[in-house]
PDB file of C-alpha atoms in Angstrom:
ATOM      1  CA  UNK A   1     225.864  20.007 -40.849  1.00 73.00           C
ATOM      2  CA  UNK A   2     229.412  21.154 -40.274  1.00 89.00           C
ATOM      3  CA  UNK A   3     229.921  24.640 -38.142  1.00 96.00           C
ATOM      4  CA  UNK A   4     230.860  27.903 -40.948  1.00 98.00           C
ATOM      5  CA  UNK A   5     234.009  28.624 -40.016  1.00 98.00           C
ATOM      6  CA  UNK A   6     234.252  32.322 -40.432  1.00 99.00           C
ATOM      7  CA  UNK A   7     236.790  35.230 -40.051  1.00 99.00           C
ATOM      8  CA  UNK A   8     235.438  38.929 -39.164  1.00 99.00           C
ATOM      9  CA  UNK A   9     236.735  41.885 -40.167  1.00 99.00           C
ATOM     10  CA  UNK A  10     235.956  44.315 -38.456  1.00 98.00           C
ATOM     11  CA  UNK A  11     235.053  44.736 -35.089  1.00 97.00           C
ATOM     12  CA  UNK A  12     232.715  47.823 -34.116  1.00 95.00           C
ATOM     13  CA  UNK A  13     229.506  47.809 -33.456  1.00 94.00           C
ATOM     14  CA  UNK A  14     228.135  45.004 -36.118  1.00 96.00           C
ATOM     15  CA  UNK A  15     231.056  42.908 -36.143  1.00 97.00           C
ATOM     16  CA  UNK A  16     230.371  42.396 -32.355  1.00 97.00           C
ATOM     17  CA  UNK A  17     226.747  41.693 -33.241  1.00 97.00           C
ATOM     18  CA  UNK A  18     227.624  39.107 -35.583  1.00 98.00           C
ATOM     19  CA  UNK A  19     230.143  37.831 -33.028  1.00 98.00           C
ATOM     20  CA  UNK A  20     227.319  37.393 -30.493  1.00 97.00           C
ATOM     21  CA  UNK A  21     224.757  36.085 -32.678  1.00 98.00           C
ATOM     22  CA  UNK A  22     227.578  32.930 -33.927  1.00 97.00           C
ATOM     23  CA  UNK A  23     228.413  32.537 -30.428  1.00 96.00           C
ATOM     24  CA  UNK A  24     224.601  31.935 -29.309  1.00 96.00           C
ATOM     25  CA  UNK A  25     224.673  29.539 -32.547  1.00 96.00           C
ATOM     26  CA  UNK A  26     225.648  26.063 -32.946  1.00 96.00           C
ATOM     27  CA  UNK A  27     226.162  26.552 -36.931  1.00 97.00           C
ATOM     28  CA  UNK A  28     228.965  28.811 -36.780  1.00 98.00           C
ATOM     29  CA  UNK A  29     232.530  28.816 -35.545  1.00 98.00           C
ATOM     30  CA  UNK A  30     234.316  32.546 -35.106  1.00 98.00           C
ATOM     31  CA  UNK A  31     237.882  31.623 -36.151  1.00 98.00           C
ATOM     32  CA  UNK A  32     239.315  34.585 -36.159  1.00 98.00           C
ATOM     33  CA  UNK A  33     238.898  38.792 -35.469  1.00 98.00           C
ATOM     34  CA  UNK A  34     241.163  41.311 -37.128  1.00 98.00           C
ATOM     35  CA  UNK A  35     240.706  45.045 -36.228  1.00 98.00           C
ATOM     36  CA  UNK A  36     243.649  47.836 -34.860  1.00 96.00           C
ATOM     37  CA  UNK A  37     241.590  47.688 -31.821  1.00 93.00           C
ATOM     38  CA  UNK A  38     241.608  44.538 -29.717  1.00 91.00           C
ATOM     39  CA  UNK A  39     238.030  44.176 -28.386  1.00 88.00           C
ATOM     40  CA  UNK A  40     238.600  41.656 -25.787  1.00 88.00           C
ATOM     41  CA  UNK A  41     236.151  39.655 -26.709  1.00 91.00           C
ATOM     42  CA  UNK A  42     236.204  36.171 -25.112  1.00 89.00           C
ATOM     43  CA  UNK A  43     237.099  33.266 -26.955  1.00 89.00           C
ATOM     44  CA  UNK A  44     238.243  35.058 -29.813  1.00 94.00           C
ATOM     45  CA  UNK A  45     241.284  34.665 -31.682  1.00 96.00           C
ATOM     46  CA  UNK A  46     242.318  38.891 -32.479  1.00 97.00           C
ATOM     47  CA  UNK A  47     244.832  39.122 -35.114  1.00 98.00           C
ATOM     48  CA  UNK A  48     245.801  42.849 -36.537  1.00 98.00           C
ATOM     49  CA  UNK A  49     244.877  44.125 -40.178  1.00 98.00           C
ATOM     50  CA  UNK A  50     248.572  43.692 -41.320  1.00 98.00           C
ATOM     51  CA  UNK A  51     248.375  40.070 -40.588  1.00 98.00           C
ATOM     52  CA  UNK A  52     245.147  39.949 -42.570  1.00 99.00           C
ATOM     53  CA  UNK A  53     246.229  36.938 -45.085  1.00 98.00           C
ATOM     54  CA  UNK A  54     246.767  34.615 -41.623  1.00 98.00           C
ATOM     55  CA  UNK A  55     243.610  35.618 -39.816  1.00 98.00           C
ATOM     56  CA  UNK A  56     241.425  34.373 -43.463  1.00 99.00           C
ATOM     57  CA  UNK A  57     243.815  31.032 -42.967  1.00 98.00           C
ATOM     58  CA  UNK A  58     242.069  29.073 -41.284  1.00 97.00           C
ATOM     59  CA  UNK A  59     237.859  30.064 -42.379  1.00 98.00           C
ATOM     60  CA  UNK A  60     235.783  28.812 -45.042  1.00 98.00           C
ATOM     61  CA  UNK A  61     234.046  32.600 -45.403  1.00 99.00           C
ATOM     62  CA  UNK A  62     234.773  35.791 -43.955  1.00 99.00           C
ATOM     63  CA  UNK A  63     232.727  38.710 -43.214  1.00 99.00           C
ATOM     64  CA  UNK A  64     233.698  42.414 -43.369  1.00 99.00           C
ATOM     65  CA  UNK A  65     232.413  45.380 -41.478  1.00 98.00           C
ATOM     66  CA  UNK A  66     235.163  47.407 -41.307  1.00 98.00           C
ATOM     67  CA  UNK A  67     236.290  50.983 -43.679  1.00 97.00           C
ATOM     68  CA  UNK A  68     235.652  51.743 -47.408  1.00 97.00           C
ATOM     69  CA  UNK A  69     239.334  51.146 -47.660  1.00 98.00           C
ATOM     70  CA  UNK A  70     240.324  48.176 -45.637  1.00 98.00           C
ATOM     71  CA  UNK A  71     237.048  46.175 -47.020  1.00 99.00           C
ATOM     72  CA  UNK A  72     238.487  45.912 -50.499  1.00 99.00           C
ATOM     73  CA  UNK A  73     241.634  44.318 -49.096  1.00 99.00           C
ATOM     74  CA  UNK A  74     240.019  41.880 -47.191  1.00 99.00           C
ATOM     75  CA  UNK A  75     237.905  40.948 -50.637  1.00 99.00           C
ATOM     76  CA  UNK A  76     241.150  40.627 -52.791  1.00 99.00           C
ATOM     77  CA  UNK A  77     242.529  38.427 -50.223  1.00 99.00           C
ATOM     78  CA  UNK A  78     239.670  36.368 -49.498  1.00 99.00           C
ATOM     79  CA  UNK A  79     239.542  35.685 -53.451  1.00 99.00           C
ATOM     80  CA  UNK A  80     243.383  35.158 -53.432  1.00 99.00           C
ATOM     81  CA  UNK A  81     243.095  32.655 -50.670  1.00 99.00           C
ATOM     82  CA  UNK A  82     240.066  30.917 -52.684  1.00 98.00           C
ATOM     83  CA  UNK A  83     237.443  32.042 -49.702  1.00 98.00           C
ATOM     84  CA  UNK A  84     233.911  33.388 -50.291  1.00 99.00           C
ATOM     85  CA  UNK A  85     233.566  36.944 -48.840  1.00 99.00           C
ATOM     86  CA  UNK A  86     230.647  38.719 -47.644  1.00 99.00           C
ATOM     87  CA  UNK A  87     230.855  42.874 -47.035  1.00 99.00           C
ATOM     88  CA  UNK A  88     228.654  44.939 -44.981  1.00 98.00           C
ATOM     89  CA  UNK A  89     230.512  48.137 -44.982  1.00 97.00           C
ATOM     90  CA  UNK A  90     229.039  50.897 -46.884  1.00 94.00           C
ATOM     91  CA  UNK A  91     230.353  53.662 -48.794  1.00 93.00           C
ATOM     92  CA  UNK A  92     232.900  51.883 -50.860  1.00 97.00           C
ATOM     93  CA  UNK A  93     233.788  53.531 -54.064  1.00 96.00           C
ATOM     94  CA  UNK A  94     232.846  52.772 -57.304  1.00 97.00           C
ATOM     95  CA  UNK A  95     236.620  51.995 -58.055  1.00 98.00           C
ATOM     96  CA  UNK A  96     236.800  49.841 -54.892  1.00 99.00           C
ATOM     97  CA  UNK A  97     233.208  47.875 -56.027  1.00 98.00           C
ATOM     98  CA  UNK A  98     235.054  47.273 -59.130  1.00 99.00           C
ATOM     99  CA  UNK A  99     237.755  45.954 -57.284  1.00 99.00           C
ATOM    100  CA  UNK A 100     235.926  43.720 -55.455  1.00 99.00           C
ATOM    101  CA  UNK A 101     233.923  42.122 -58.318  1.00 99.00           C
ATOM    102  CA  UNK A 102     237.190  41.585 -60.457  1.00 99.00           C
ATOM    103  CA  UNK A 103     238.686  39.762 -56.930  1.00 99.00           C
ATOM    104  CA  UNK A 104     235.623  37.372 -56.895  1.00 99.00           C
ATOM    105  CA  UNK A 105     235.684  36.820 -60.793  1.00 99.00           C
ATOM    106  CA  UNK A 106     239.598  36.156 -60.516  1.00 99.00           C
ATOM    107  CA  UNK A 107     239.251  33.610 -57.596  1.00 98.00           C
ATOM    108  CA  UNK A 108     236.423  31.921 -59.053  1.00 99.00           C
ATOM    109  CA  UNK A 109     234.581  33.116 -55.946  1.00 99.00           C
ATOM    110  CA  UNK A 110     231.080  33.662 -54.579  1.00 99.00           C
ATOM    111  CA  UNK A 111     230.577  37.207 -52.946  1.00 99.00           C
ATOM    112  CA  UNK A 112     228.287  39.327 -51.355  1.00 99.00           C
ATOM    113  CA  UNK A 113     227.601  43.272 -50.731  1.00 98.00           C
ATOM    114  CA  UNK A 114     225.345  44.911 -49.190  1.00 96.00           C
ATOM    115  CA  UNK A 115     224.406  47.932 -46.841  1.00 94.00           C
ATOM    116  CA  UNK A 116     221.670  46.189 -44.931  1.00 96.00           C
ATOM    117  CA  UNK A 117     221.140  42.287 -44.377  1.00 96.00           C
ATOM    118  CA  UNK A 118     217.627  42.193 -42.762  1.00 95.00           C
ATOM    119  CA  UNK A 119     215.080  40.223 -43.827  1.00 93.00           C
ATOM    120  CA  UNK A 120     212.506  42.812 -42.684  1.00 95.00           C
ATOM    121  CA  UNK A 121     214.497  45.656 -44.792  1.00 96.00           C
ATOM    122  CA  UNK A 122     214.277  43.293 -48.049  1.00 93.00           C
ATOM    123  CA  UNK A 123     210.216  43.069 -47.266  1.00 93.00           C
ATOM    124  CA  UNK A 124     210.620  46.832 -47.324  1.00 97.00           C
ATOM    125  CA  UNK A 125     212.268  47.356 -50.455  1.00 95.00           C
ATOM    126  CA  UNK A 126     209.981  45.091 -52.413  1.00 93.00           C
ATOM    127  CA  UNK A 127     206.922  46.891 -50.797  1.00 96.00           C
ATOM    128  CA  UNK A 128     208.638  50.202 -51.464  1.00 97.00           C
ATOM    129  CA  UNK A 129     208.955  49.632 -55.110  1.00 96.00           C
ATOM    130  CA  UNK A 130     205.758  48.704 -55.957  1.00 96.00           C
ATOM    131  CA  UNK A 131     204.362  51.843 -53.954  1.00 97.00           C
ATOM    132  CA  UNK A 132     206.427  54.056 -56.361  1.00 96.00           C
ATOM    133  CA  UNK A 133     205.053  52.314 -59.245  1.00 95.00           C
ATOM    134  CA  UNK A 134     201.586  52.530 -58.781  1.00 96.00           C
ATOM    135  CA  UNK A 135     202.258  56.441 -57.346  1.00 95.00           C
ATOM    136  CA  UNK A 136     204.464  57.450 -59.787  1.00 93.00           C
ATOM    137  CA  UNK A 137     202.539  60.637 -59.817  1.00 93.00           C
ATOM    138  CA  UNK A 138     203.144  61.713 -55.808  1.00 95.00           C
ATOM    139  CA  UNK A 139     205.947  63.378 -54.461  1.00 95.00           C
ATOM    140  CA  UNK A 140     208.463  60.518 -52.586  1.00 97.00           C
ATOM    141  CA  UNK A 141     210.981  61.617 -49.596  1.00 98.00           C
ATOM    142  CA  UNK A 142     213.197  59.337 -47.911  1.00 99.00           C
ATOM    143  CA  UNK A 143     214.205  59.616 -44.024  1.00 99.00           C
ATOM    144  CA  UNK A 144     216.938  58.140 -42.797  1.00 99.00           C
ATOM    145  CA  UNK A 145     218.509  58.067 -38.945  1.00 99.00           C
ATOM    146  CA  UNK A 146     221.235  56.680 -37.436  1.00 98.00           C
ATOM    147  CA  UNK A 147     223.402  56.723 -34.123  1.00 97.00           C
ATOM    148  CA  UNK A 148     225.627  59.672 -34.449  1.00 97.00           C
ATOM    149  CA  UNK A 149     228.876  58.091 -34.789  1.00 94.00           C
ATOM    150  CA  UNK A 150     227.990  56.604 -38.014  1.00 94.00           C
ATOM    151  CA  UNK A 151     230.067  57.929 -40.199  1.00 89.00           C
ATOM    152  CA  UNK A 152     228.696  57.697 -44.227  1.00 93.00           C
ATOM    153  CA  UNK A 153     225.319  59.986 -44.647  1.00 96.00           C
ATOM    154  CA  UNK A 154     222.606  58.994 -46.484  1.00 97.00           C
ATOM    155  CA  UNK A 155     223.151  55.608 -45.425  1.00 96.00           C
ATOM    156  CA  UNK A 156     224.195  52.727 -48.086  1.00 94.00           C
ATOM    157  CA  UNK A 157     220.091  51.232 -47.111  1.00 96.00           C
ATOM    158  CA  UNK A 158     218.783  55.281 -48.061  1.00 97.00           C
ATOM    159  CA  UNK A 159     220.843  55.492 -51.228  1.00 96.00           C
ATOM    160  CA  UNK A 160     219.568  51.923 -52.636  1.00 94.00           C
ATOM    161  CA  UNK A 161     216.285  52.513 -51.591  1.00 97.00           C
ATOM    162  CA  UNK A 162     216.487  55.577 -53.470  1.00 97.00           C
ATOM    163  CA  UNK A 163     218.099  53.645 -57.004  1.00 95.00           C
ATOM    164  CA  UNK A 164     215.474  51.289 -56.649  1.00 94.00           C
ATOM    165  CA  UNK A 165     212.174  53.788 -56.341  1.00 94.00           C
ATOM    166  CA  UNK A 166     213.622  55.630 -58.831  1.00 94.00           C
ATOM    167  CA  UNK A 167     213.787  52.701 -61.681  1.00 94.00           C
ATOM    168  CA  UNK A 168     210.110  52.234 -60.708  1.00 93.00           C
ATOM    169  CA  UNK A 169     208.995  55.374 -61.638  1.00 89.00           C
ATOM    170  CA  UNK A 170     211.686  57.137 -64.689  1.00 80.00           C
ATOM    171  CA  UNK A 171     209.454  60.315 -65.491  1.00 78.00           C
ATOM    172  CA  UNK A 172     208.104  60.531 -61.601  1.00 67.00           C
ATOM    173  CA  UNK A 173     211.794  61.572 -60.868  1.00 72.00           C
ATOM    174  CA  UNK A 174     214.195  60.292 -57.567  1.00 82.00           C
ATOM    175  CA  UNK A 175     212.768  60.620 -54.120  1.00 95.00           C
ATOM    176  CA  UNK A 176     214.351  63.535 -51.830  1.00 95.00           C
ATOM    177  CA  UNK A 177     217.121  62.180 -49.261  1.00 98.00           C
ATOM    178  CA  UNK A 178     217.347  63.610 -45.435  1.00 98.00           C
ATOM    179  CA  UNK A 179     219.453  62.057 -43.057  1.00 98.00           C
ATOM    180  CA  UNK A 180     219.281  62.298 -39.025  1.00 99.00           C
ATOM    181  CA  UNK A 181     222.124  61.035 -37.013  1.00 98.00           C
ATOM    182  CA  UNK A 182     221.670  61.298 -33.165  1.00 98.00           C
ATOM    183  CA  UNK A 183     221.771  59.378 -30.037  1.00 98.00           C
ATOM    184  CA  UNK A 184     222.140  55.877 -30.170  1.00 97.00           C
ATOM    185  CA  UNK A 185     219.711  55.483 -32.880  1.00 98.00           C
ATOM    186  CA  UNK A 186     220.482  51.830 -34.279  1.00 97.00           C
ATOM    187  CA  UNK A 187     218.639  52.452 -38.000  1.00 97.00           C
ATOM    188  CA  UNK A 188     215.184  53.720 -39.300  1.00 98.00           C
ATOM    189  CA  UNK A 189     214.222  54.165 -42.902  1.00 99.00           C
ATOM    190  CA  UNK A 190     211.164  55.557 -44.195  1.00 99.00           C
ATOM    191  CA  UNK A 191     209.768  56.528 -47.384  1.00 99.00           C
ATOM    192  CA  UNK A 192     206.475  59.118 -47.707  1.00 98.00           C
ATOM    193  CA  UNK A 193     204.411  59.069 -50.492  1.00 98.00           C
ATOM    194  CA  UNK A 194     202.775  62.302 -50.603  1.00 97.00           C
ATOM    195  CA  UNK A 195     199.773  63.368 -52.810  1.00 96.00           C
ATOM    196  CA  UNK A 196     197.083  66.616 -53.208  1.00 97.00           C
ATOM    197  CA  UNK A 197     194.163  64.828 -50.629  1.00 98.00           C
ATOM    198  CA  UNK A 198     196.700  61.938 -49.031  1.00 99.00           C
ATOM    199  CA  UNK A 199     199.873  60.778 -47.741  1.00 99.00           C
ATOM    200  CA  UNK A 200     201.296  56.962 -47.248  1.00 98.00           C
ATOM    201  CA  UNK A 201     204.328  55.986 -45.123  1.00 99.00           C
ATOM    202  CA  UNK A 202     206.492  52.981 -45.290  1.00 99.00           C
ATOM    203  CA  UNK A 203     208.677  52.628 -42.304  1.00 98.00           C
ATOM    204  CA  UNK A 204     211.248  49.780 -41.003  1.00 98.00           C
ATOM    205  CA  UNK A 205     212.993  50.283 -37.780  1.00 98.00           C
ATOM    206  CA  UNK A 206     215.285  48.420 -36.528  1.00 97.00           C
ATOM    207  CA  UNK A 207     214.868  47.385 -32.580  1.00 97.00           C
ATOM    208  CA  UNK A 208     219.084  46.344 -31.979  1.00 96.00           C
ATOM    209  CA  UNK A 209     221.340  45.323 -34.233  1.00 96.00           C
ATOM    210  CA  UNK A 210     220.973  41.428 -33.795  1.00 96.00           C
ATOM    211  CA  UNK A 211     218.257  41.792 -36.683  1.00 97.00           C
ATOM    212  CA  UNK A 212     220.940  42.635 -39.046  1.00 97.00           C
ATOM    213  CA  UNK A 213     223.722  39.907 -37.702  1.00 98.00           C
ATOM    214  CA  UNK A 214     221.066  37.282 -37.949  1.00 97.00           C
ATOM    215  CA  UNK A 215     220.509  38.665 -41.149  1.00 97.00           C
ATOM    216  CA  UNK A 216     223.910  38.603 -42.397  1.00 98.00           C
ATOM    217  CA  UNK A 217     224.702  34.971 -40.728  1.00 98.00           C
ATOM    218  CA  UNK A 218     221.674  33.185 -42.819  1.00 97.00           C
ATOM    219  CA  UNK A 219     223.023  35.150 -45.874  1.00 97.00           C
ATOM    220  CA  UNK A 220     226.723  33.326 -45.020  1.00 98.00           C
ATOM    221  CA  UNK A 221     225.429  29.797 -44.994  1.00 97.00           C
ATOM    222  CA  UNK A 222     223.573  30.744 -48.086  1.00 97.00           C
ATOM    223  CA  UNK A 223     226.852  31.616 -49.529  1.00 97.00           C
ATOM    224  CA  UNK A 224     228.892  29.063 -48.130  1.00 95.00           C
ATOM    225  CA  UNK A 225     229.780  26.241 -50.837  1.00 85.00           C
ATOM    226  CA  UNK A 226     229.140  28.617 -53.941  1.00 96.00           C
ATOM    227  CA  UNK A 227     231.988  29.486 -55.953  1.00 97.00           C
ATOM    228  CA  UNK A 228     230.747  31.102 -59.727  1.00 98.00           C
ATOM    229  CA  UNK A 229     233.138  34.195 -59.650  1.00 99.00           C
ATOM    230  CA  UNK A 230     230.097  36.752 -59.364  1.00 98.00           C
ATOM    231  CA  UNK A 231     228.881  39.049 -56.408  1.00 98.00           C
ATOM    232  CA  UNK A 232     225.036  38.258 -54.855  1.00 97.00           C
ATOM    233  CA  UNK A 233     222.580  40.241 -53.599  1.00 93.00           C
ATOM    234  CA  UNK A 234     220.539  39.794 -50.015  1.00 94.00           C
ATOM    235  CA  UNK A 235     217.424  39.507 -52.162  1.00 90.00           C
ATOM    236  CA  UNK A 236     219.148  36.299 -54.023  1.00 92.00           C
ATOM    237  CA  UNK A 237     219.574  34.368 -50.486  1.00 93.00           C
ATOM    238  CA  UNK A 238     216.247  35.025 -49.338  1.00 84.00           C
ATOM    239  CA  UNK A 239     214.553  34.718 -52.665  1.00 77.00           C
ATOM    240  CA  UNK A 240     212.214  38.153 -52.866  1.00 61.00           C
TER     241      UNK A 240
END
């Protein structure tokens, strides 16, 4: 099988994760970086977010974890260039999700969003919902921490967790949202169930980051090759 060439946008904390996890891979090719700060990381080729359109040049998918902003410009120019995208920064607008799923319709490309891309978070979600369903009379809170640079609060992972509990149980109403950021926290959620004689827990918690760049990485080779024009969801690659 041929390496993914891929571009990152991005290049912070998870695009250097995903950079390290390719790197340690023989499936995947880094072509490019583009950020306004050079990393220095080794090997790479680092081009700046004004020469966007040349950094995508030369990839067959590229992945973004970059701003709100800057992450709808790198979808509208992966679709104008005819390359699959993949986004992992959270907190985009409504207006700029629109955006993005008009770029992938008008480029006749495959995409993918998401807040979180492990496979231990998806487990989560699907164990999550059927807990609210079958305690749709109990009162739900969500807990959410993060490292304290991050800048979006609840997190993108708290808010859909939140959507999808609440669709399980209409008349139980939505779940309560607190968010902790502190230290160098790399991401727990938790959900408590919480009744008159008992209360249940559901907790993921991430150990480092590479959990979500493998994640993300199996979710670009699922991608890669697909072009329908429509955005995909984490759960579609992994099938849950």
């Amino acid at each position: 099988m041929a390496k993914l060439r891929i571009a990152l946008a991005g290049l912070g904390r998870m695009g250097r994760a995903v950079f390290d996890e390719a790197m340690a891979s023989t499936d995947f090719e880094i072509v490019a970086g583009v950020d306004s700060n050079n990393p220095g990381l080794a090997g790479l080729a680092y081009f700046q977010p004004q020469d966007l359109e040349q950094a995508l040049a030369g990839c067959d998918l590229v992945i973004d974890f970059s701003s709100p902003e800057f992450a709808v410009q790198v979808a509208e120019t992966a679709a104008r260039l005819g390359k699959n995208f993949l986004i992992g920064t959270t907190a985009i607008p409504a207006e700029g999700m629109q955006r993005i799923e008009q770029a992938a319709r008008d480029g006749n490309v495959s995409g993918m969003v998401a807040a979180n891309f492990s496979v231990g978070v998806a487990a989560f979600f699907v164990v999550a919902q059927q807990a609210a369903r079958l305690l749709a009379s109990y009162d739900a809170e969500i807990v959410e921490a993060h490292h304290g640079a991050k800048r979006d609060a609840p997190s993108g992972t708290a808010l859909r967790l939140a959507a999808a509990v609440r669709a399980q149980r209409p008349q139980g109403g939505g779940p309560k949202l607190h968010s902790i950021r502190a230290g160098q926290i790399v991401g727990e959620h938790s959900i408590l169930f919480a009744g008159n004689n008992e209360v249940i827990e559901i907790r993921h918690s991430a150990i480092s980051r590479q959990c979500f760049a493998a994640g993300c990485l199996a979710c670009a080779r699922w991608l890669a090759g697909r072009k329908d024009g429509r955005l995909h969801s984490v759960q579609d690659a992994i099938g849950t």
